[in-house]
mmCIF file of C-alpha atoms in Angstrom:
data_model
loop_
_atom_site.group_PDB
_atom_site.id
_atom_site.type_symbol
_atom_site.label_atom_id
_atom_site.label_comp_id
_atom_site.label_asym_id
_atom_site.label_seq_id
_atom_site.Cartn_x
_atom_site.Cartn_y
_atom_site.Cartn_z
ATOM 1 C CA MET A 1 0.099 11.492 -22.016
ATOM 2 C CA LYS A 2 3.295 14.015 -20.469
ATOM 3 C CA LYS A 3 2.527 13.883 -16.793
ATOM 4 C CA ILE A 4 1.334 11.201 -14.972
ATOM 5 C CA GLY A 5 0.460 11.426 -10.703
ATOM 6 C CA LEU A 6 1.810 9.442 -8.212
ATOM 7 C CA LEU A 7 0.997 8.551 -4.636
ATOM 8 C CA THR A 8 0.941 5.932 -1.712
ATOM 9 C CA SER A 9 -1.763 5.566 0.510
ATOM 10 C CA GLY A 10 -3.384 3.682 3.618
ATOM 11 C CA GLY A 11 -0.992 1.498 5.362
ATOM 12 C CA ASP A 12 2.852 1.448 4.357
ATOM 13 C CA ALA A 13 4.071 -1.998 2.853
ATOM 14 C CA PRO A 14 7.522 -3.475 2.309
ATOM 15 C CA GLY A 15 8.225 -2.945 -1.703
ATOM 16 C CA MET A 16 5.951 0.519 -2.242
ATOM 17 C CA ASN A 17 9.397 1.809 -2.676
ATOM 18 C CA ALA A 18 10.310 -0.378 -5.553
ATOM 19 C CA ALA A 19 6.714 0.288 -7.175
ATOM 20 C CA ILE A 20 7.657 3.974 -6.697
ATOM 21 C CA ARG A 21 11.291 3.131 -8.683
ATOM 22 C CA ALA A 22 9.769 1.234 -11.289
ATOM 23 C CA ILE A 23 6.843 3.587 -11.874
ATOM 24 C CA THR A 24 9.028 6.684 -12.279
ATOM 25 C CA LYS A 25 12.013 4.697 -14.410
ATOM 26 C CA THR A 26 8.920 3.185 -16.947
ATOM 27 C CA ALA A 27 7.267 6.598 -17.083
ATOM 28 C CA MET A 28 11.000 8.616 -17.644
ATOM 29 C CA HIS A 29 11.760 6.006 -20.331
ATOM 30 C CA PHE A 30 8.447 7.116 -22.342
ATOM 31 C CA GLY A 31 9.277 10.998 -21.962
ATOM 32 C CA ILE A 32 6.518 11.368 -18.921
ATOM 33 C CA GLN A 33 7.035 13.240 -16.327
ATOM 34 C CA VAL A 34 6.374 11.882 -12.674
ATOM 35 C CA VAL A 35 4.776 13.717 -10.126
ATOM 36 C CA GLY A 36 5.069 12.755 -6.624
ATOM 37 C CA ILE A 37 2.202 13.854 -4.270
ATOM 38 C CA ARG A 38 3.544 13.523 -0.673
ATOM 39 C CA ASP A 39 1.287 11.844 2.067
ATOM 40 C CA GLY A 40 -1.345 10.337 0.135
ATOM 41 C CA PHE A 41 -4.508 12.413 -0.630
ATOM 42 C CA GLU A 42 -3.906 14.690 2.375
ATOM 43 C CA GLY A 43 -0.992 15.614 0.007
ATOM 44 C CA LEU A 44 -3.462 15.769 -2.694
ATOM 45 C CA MET A 45 -5.601 18.032 -1.490
ATOM 46 C CA GLU A 46 -3.054 20.176 0.129
ATOM 47 C CA GLY A 47 -0.884 20.398 -3.149
ATOM 48 C CA ARG A 48 2.230 18.665 -1.969
ATOM 49 C CA PHE A 49 3.869 17.382 -5.279
ATOM 50 C CA ILE A 50 7.283 17.461 -6.822
ATOM 51 C CA ASN A 51 8.442 16.094 -10.072
ATOM 52 C CA MET A 52 10.419 13.007 -9.715
ATOM 53 C CA LYS A 53 13.772 12.378 -11.255
ATOM 54 C CA TYR A 54 15.855 9.140 -11.380
ATOM 55 C CA THR A 55 18.066 10.807 -8.254
ATOM 56 C CA ASP A 56 14.955 10.411 -6.187
ATOM 57 C CA VAL A 57 14.412 6.856 -6.976
ATOM 58 C CA ASP A 58 18.306 5.614 -6.459
ATOM 59 C CA ASN A 59 19.084 3.320 -3.704
ATOM 60 C CA ILE A 60 15.310 2.881 -2.865
ATOM 61 C CA ILE A 61 14.391 -0.502 -3.768
ATOM 62 C CA GLN A 62 16.069 -2.097 -0.444
ATOM 63 C CA ARG A 63 13.693 0.068 1.785
ATOM 64 C CA GLY A 64 10.780 -0.423 3.672
ATOM 65 C CA GLY A 65 7.917 2.367 3.962
ATOM 66 C CA THR A 66 7.041 4.763 1.270
ATOM 67 C CA ILE A 67 9.532 8.026 0.340
ATOM 68 C CA LEU A 68 6.298 9.672 -0.752
ATOM 69 C CA GLY A 69 4.851 9.166 2.524
ATOM 70 C CA SER A 70 1.395 7.868 3.354
ATOM 71 C CA ALA A 71 -1.780 8.980 5.052
ATOM 72 C CA ARG A 72 -5.388 7.715 6.054
ATOM 73 C CA SER A 73 -7.607 11.148 4.796
ATOM 74 C CA LEU A 74 -10.815 11.028 6.172
ATOM 75 C CA GLU A 75 -11.372 14.109 4.807
ATOM 76 C CA PHE A 76 -11.217 12.765 1.258
ATOM 77 C CA LYS A 77 -14.542 11.655 1.450
ATOM 78 C CA ASP A 78 -16.258 15.129 2.043
ATOM 79 C CA LYS A 79 -17.221 16.114 -1.358
ATOM 80 C CA GLU A 80 -16.549 20.207 -0.530
ATOM 81 C CA LYS A 81 -12.710 18.824 0.717
ATOM 82 C CA ARG A 82 -12.054 16.964 -2.619
ATOM 83 C CA LYS A 83 -12.536 20.335 -4.738
ATOM 84 C CA GLN A 84 -9.320 21.067 -3.601
ATOM 85 C CA ALA A 85 -7.733 18.258 -4.748
ATOM 86 C CA LEU A 86 -9.447 18.168 -7.888
ATOM 87 C CA GLU A 87 -8.125 21.695 -8.758
ATOM 88 C CA ASN A 88 -4.797 20.883 -7.728
ATOM 89 C CA VAL A 89 -4.641 17.753 -10.393
ATOM 90 C CA ILE A 90 -5.897 19.977 -13.208
ATOM 91 C CA GLU A 91 -3.657 22.865 -11.984
ATOM 92 C CA ALA A 92 -0.751 20.364 -12.489
ATOM 93 C CA GLY A 93 -1.382 19.386 -15.557
ATOM 94 C CA ILE A 94 -1.739 15.631 -14.249
ATOM 95 C CA GLU A 95 -2.853 13.466 -17.357
ATOM 96 C CA GLY A 96 -3.257 9.783 -15.418
ATOM 97 C CA LEU A 97 -2.863 8.924 -11.496
ATOM 98 C CA ILE A 98 -1.291 5.727 -10.164
ATOM 99 C CA VAL A 99 -2.432 4.806 -6.900
ATOM 100 C CA ILE A 100 -0.844 2.531 -4.525
ATOM 101 C CA GLY A 101 -2.141 1.032 -1.719
ATOM 102 C CA GLY A 102 -5.257 -0.828 -0.309
ATOM 103 C CA ASP A 103 -9.079 -1.115 -0.756
ATOM 104 C CA GLY A 104 -9.691 2.379 0.959
ATOM 105 C CA SER A 105 -6.921 3.789 -1.062
ATOM 106 C CA PHE A 106 -8.787 2.473 -3.435
ATOM 107 C CA ARG A 107 -12.135 3.889 -3.121
ATOM 108 C CA GLY A 108 -10.661 7.263 -2.856
ATOM 109 C CA ALA A 109 -9.224 6.600 -6.544
ATOM 110 C CA HIS A 110 -12.294 5.702 -7.893
ATOM 111 C CA VAL A 111 -14.002 8.698 -6.767
ATOM 112 C CA LEU A 112 -11.578 11.119 -7.976
ATOM 113 C CA ALA A 113 -11.807 9.399 -11.533
ATOM 114 C CA GLN A 114 -15.372 9.754 -11.385
ATOM 115 C CA GLU A 115 -15.461 13.032 -10.709
ATOM 116 C CA VAL A 116 -12.185 14.914 -12.592
ATOM 117 C CA ASN A 117 -12.284 12.167 -15.651
ATOM 118 C CA ILE A 118 -8.917 11.167 -15.377
ATOM 119 C CA PRO A 119 -7.278 7.461 -15.916
ATOM 120 C CA VAL A 120 -6.539 5.963 -12.371
ATOM 121 C CA ILE A 121 -4.874 3.078 -12.134
ATOM 122 C CA GLY A 122 -3.911 1.011 -9.282
ATOM 123 C CA ILE A 123 -1.503 -1.084 -7.551
ATOM 124 C CA PRO A 124 -1.979 -3.393 -4.309
ATOM 125 C CA GLY A 125 -0.020 -3.057 -1.753
ATOM 126 C CA THR A 126 -1.392 -4.154 1.662
ATOM 127 C CA ILE A 127 0.398 -6.460 4.053
ATOM 128 C CA ASP A 128 -3.427 -8.141 5.007
ATOM 129 C CA ASN A 129 -3.302 -9.566 1.050
ATOM 130 C CA ASP A 130 -6.865 -8.894 1.231
ATOM 131 C CA LEU A 131 -7.741 -7.332 -2.365
ATOM 132 C CA TYR A 132 -9.790 -9.510 -4.692
ATOM 133 C CA GLY A 133 -8.467 -10.918 -8.535
ATOM 134 C CA THR A 134 -4.897 -10.907 -6.991
ATOM 135 C CA GLU A 135 -2.827 -13.894 -5.447
ATOM 136 C CA ALA A 136 -0.519 -11.742 -3.628
ATOM 137 C CA THR A 137 -0.332 -8.264 -2.772
ATOM 138 C CA ILE A 138 2.968 -5.708 -2.077
ATOM 139 C CA GLY A 139 4.115 -5.996 1.408
ATOM 140 C CA TYR A 140 2.266 -9.637 2.455
ATOM 141 C CA ASP A 141 5.304 -11.821 1.387
ATOM 142 C CA THR A 142 7.810 -9.661 4.070
ATOM 143 C CA ALA A 143 5.241 -9.591 6.715
ATOM 144 C CA LEU A 144 4.901 -13.235 6.659
ATOM 145 C CA ASN A 145 8.469 -13.559 6.627
ATOM 146 C CA THR A 146 8.453 -11.323 9.660
ATOM 147 C CA ILE A 147 6.097 -13.233 11.478
ATOM 148 C CA VAL A 148 7.952 -16.460 10.768
ATOM 149 C CA ALA A 149 10.693 -15.181 11.992
ATOM 150 C CA ALA A 150 9.133 -13.504 15.474
ATOM 151 C CA VAL A 151 7.550 -16.710 15.983
ATOM 152 C CA ASP A 152 10.406 -19.054 15.895
ATOM 153 C CA LYS A 153 12.064 -16.942 18.701
ATOM 154 C CA ILE A 154 8.986 -16.727 20.807
ATOM 155 C CA ARG A 155 9.108 -20.575 20.432
ATOM 156 C CA ASP A 156 12.623 -20.757 22.040
ATOM 157 C CA THR A 157 11.286 -18.746 25.274
ATOM 158 C CA ALA A 158 7.564 -20.950 25.522
ATOM 159 C CA SER A 159 9.955 -24.683 25.029
ATOM 160 C CA SER A 160 12.208 -23.332 28.105
ATOM 161 C CA HIS A 161 9.165 -22.538 30.364
ATOM 162 C CA LYS A 162 7.125 -24.903 29.284
ATOM 163 C CA ARG A 163 4.020 -21.929 28.096
ATOM 164 C CA ILE A 164 1.093 -21.453 25.876
ATOM 165 C CA PHE A 165 1.932 -18.474 23.759
ATOM 166 C CA PHE A 166 -0.898 -16.399 21.991
ATOM 167 C CA VAL A 167 0.618 -14.405 19.353
ATOM 168 C CA GLU A 168 -1.482 -11.578 17.770
ATOM 169 C CA VAL A 169 -0.387 -10.577 13.731
ATOM 170 C CA MET A 170 -2.455 -8.092 11.977
ATOM 171 C CA GLY A 171 -5.404 -8.600 10.299
ATOM 172 C CA ARG A 172 -8.445 -6.767 10.812
ATOM 173 C CA ASP A 173 -11.060 -8.489 8.314
ATOM 174 C CA SER A 174 -8.466 -10.988 6.703
ATOM 175 C CA GLY A 175 -6.550 -14.044 8.042
ATOM 176 C CA PHE A 176 -4.225 -14.827 5.109
ATOM 177 C CA LEU A 177 -1.376 -13.475 7.364
ATOM 178 C CA ALA A 178 -2.456 -15.572 10.791
ATOM 179 C CA LEU A 179 -3.217 -18.758 8.430
ATOM 180 C CA ASN A 180 -0.083 -19.036 6.472
ATOM 181 C CA SER A 181 2.141 -17.889 9.267
ATOM 182 C CA ALA A 182 0.465 -20.400 11.346
ATOM 183 C CA ILE A 183 1.510 -22.850 8.485
ATOM 184 C CA ALA A 184 5.034 -22.044 8.060
ATOM 185 C CA SER A 185 5.774 -21.658 12.093
ATOM 186 C CA GLY A 186 4.190 -24.922 13.012
ATOM 187 C CA ALA A 187 1.834 -23.157 15.162
ATOM 188 C CA GLU A 188 -0.539 -25.377 16.827
ATOM 189 C CA SER A 189 -3.664 -23.320 16.033
ATOM 190 C CA VAL A 190 -4.684 -20.339 14.459
ATOM 191 C CA LEU A 191 -8.343 -18.058 14.938
ATOM 192 C CA ILE A 192 -9.017 -15.682 12.403
ATOM 193 C CA PRO A 193 -12.190 -13.462 11.179
ATOM 194 C CA GLU A 194 -13.073 -15.981 8.619
ATOM 195 C CA THR A 195 -13.952 -18.745 10.942
ATOM 196 C CA ILE A 196 -16.235 -18.910 14.550
ATOM 197 C CA THR A 197 -14.342 -19.545 17.376
ATOM 198 C CA ASP A 198 -14.720 -21.702 19.791
ATOM 199 C CA ILE A 199 -12.567 -20.708 23.393
ATOM 200 C CA GLU A 200 -13.954 -24.089 25.162
ATOM 201 C CA ALA A 201 -13.014 -26.396 22.080
ATOM 202 C CA ILE A 202 -9.640 -24.443 21.714
ATOM 203 C CA ALA A 203 -8.684 -25.287 25.651
ATOM 204 C CA ASN A 204 -9.539 -29.079 25.195
ATOM 205 C CA GLN A 205 -7.378 -28.889 21.855
ATOM 206 C CA ILE A 206 -4.365 -27.334 24.094
ATOM 207 C CA LYS A 207 -4.755 -29.953 26.505
ATOM 208 C CA SER A 208 -4.869 -32.519 24.256
ATOM 209 C CA GLN A 209 -1.796 -31.314 22.542
ATOM 210 C CA ASN A 210 0.003 -30.613 25.512
ATOM 211 C CA LYS A 211 0.519 -33.933 27.371
ATOM 212 C CA GLY A 212 3.934 -34.598 26.864
ATOM 213 C CA ARG A 213 4.808 -30.956 25.339
ATOM 214 C CA ARG A 214 6.522 -28.367 26.360
ATOM 215 C CA SER A 215 4.865 -25.382 24.371
ATOM 216 C CA SER A 216 1.998 -24.132 22.073
ATOM 217 C CA ILE A 217 2.135 -21.882 19.743
ATOM 218 C CA ILE A 218 -1.701 -19.973 19.493
ATOM 219 C CA ILE A 219 -1.919 -17.409 16.039
ATOM 220 C CA VAL A 220 -4.345 -14.983 17.003
ATOM 221 C CA ALA A 221 -5.727 -12.293 14.058
ATOM 222 C CA GLU A 222 -6.466 -8.837 15.353
ATOM 223 C CA GLY A 223 -9.759 -8.964 13.758
ATOM 224 C CA ASP A 224 -10.876 -12.278 15.490
ATOM 225 C CA GLU A 225 -14.749 -12.385 16.159
ATOM 226 C CA GLU A 226 -13.205 -12.821 20.500
ATOM 227 C CA GLY A 227 -10.852 -10.156 19.896
ATOM 228 C CA GLY A 228 -7.369 -10.077 19.899
ATOM 229 C CA ALA A 229 -4.359 -12.026 21.945
ATOM 230 C CA MET A 230 -5.127 -10.602 25.399
ATOM 231 C CA ASP A 231 -8.734 -10.877 25.076
ATOM 232 C CA ILE A 232 -8.524 -14.750 23.934
ATOM 233 C CA MET A 233 -6.236 -15.119 26.656
ATOM 234 C CA ARG A 234 -8.423 -13.810 29.327
ATOM 235 C CA LYS A 235 -11.337 -15.985 28.227
ATOM 236 C CA ILE A 236 -9.438 -18.946 27.957
ATOM 237 C CA LYS A 237 -7.938 -18.968 31.099
ATOM 238 C CA PRO A 238 -10.271 -20.382 33.368
ATOM 239 C CA HIS A 239 -10.417 -23.549 31.048
ATOM 240 C CA LEU A 240 -6.868 -23.698 31.356
ATOM 241 C CA GLU A 241 -6.077 -23.206 34.734
ATOM 242 C CA ASP A 242 -2.939 -25.741 34.980
ATOM 243 C CA PHE A 243 -1.604 -23.843 32.130
ATOM 244 C CA GLU A 244 1.193 -20.965 31.952
ATOM 245 C CA LEU A 245 -0.235 -18.495 29.394
ATOM 246 C CA ARG A 246 1.400 -15.427 27.319
ATOM 247 C CA THR A 247 0.619 -12.919 24.621
ATOM 248 C CA THR A 248 2.657 -11.290 22.606
ATOM 249 C CA ILE A 249 1.591 -8.767 19.832
ATOM 250 C CA LEU A 250 3.687 -8.025 17.312
ATOM 251 C CA GLY A 251 2.310 -5.203 15.865
ATOM 252 C CA HIS A 252 3.772 -2.826 13.517
ATOM 253 C CA ILE A 253 7.246 -4.490 12.994
ATOM 254 C CA GLN A 254 4.886 -6.397 10.611
ATOM 255 C CA ARG A 255 4.746 -3.370 8.337
ATOM 256 C CA GLY A 256 8.901 -2.332 8.202
ATOM 257 C CA GLY A 257 11.585 -3.887 7.148
ATOM 258 C CA SER A 258 13.716 -4.453 4.075
ATOM 259 C CA PRO A 259 10.979 -6.040 1.316
ATOM 260 C CA SER A 260 11.650 -9.739 0.523
ATOM 261 C CA TYR A 261 13.120 -10.614 -2.894
ATOM 262 C CA PHE A 262 9.138 -11.818 -4.152
ATOM 263 C CA ASP A 263 8.012 -8.285 -2.910
ATOM 264 C CA ARG A 264 10.605 -6.555 -4.787
ATOM 265 C CA ALA A 265 10.059 -8.266 -7.915
ATOM 266 C CA LEU A 266 6.108 -7.972 -7.700
ATOM 267 C CA ALA A 267 6.717 -4.412 -6.628
ATOM 268 C CA THR A 268 8.851 -4.037 -10.135
ATOM 269 C CA ARG A 269 6.402 -5.418 -12.276
ATOM 270 C CA SER A 270 3.467 -3.990 -11.163
ATOM 271 C CA GLY A 271 5.112 -0.403 -11.760
ATOM 272 C CA ILE A 272 5.811 -1.283 -15.136
ATOM 273 C CA LYS A 273 2.817 -3.146 -15.738
ATOM 274 C CA ALA A 274 0.591 0.399 -14.415
ATOM 275 C CA VAL A 275 2.396 2.492 -16.956
ATOM 276 C CA GLU A 276 1.564 0.540 -19.803
ATOM 277 C CA LEU A 277 -1.894 0.794 -18.809
ATOM 278 C CA LEU A 278 -2.278 4.574 -18.422
ATOM 279 C CA LEU A 279 -0.416 4.621 -21.938
ATOM 280 C CA ALA A 280 -2.837 1.918 -23.324
ATOM 281 C CA GLY A 281 -5.866 4.172 -22.390
ATOM 282 C CA GLU A 282 -6.704 2.031 -19.762
ATOM 283 C CA THR A 283 -8.225 3.226 -16.359
ATOM 284 C CA GLU A 284 -10.019 2.262 -12.954
ATOM 285 C CA LYS A 285 -7.809 -0.930 -13.048
ATOM 286 C CA MET A 286 -6.068 -2.452 -10.827
ATOM 287 C CA VAL A 287 -2.711 -4.473 -11.347
ATOM 288 C CA GLY A 288 -2.668 -8.108 -10.323
ATOM 289 C CA ILE A 289 -0.762 -11.297 -10.411
ATOM 290 C CA LYS A 290 -1.969 -14.771 -11.070
ATOM 291 C CA ALA A 291 0.080 -17.610 -12.170
ATOM 292 C CA ASP A 292 3.125 -15.920 -12.162
ATOM 293 C CA GLU A 293 1.350 -13.523 -14.634
ATOM 294 C CA MET A 294 0.864 -9.860 -14.462
ATOM 295 C CA ILE A 295 -3.078 -9.404 -15.395
ATOM 296 C CA THR A 296 -5.461 -6.771 -14.306
ATOM 297 C CA ILE A 297 -9.168 -6.758 -12.480
ATOM 298 C CA ASP A 298 -11.437 -4.000 -12.762
ATOM 299 C CA LEU A 299 -10.858 -1.555 -10.117
ATOM 300 C CA ILE A 300 -14.766 -1.515 -8.940
ATOM 301 C CA ASP A 301 -14.303 -5.473 -8.534
ATOM 302 C CA ALA A 302 -11.074 -5.153 -6.347
ATOM 303 C CA ILE A 303 -12.982 -2.704 -3.906
ATOM 304 C CA GLU A 304 -16.688 -4.596 -3.715
ATOM 305 C CA LYS A 305 -15.642 -8.281 -3.768
ATOM 306 C CA ASN A 306 -14.627 -10.175 -0.633
ATOM 307 C CA ALA A 307 -11.138 -11.748 -1.772
ATOM 308 C CA THR A 308 -11.706 -14.465 1.632
ATOM 309 C CA PRO A 309 -14.070 -17.231 1.148
ATOM 310 C CA LYS A 310 -15.800 -18.502 4.366
ATOM 311 C CA VAL A 311 -14.009 -21.703 4.828
ATOM 312 C CA GLU A 312 -15.272 -24.480 7.967
ATOM 313 C CA ARG A 313 -13.172 -24.403 10.791
ATOM 314 C CA GLU A 314 -12.763 -28.247 10.185
ATOM 315 C CA GLU A 315 -11.187 -27.561 6.851
ATOM 316 C CA LEU A 316 -9.094 -24.355 8.258
ATOM 317 C CA LEU A 317 -7.916 -26.934 11.089
ATOM 318 C CA ALA A 318 -6.896 -29.826 8.491
ATOM 319 C CA LYS A 319 -4.522 -26.842 6.746
ATOM 320 C CA LEU A 320 -2.505 -26.582 9.821
ATOM 321 C CA LEU A 321 0.913 -28.890 9.687
ATOM 322 C CA THR A 322 1.129 -29.507 12.933
ATOM 323 C CA LYS A 323 -1.185 -31.816 15.034
#
């Protein structure tokens, strides 16, 4: 193998640049040219290729986002649209592909592997931590730290004004960010997609908790079945007429920022492992981590299996450190 392609796809995650750096340096150590593909599968279809050099990955390990750019390309789902991508891969002489992204990105990689018969390795890069088979995805730890720091600041204001804050975090289909940020920030409650939200029960819980208390923080995953923080506040307000309610939507600040130590180390180890898998002749595998050991998971399992087990609300609340 003399030439491999590399792209980042879907939502950006802190640590993607660290993975790009590790892949490029590891491949060049083995005499392999890395072809950087700009803007994910969109760039693959349009042939936006660059031959990566050591200087391209200098001083990027600390940077958030992705130097290659990313995009969510719906056109790649069209078989006719993919033909140009396949032609570009063949014309460029790319013999293997590493895709950094989430489940949608891996679906595209799986299709590409089937249609052009090219080895493909996936590296999970998503702040949601919602891929089956790995304990952590690149960007998850940094996003958690960002959320906790923001909630700490919000609580200062909440306590000063005796307010109830509903703080919305990312997590369209998964409650990992919401649950673990709630635990770490000492939130009074958390609403996630994996459980049924009972508006009246939450209101009663707030009433009982706030006797003599100056504030409460409720973390809301954006994918909760009752809606985001604004929807929850609107629905719960009739039950809490004596309380001052506020919402904060953290939004895209959760994606940005310099990656944490954990995400830099995970991304670096994942990038090295991905190159080693290609050199070993592996294909359609995802790199993961379990008990601090790098592992591999079948790409199809990472795509199709559910990473988040259903839990009862009582079991979830029992995990919270506050009452």
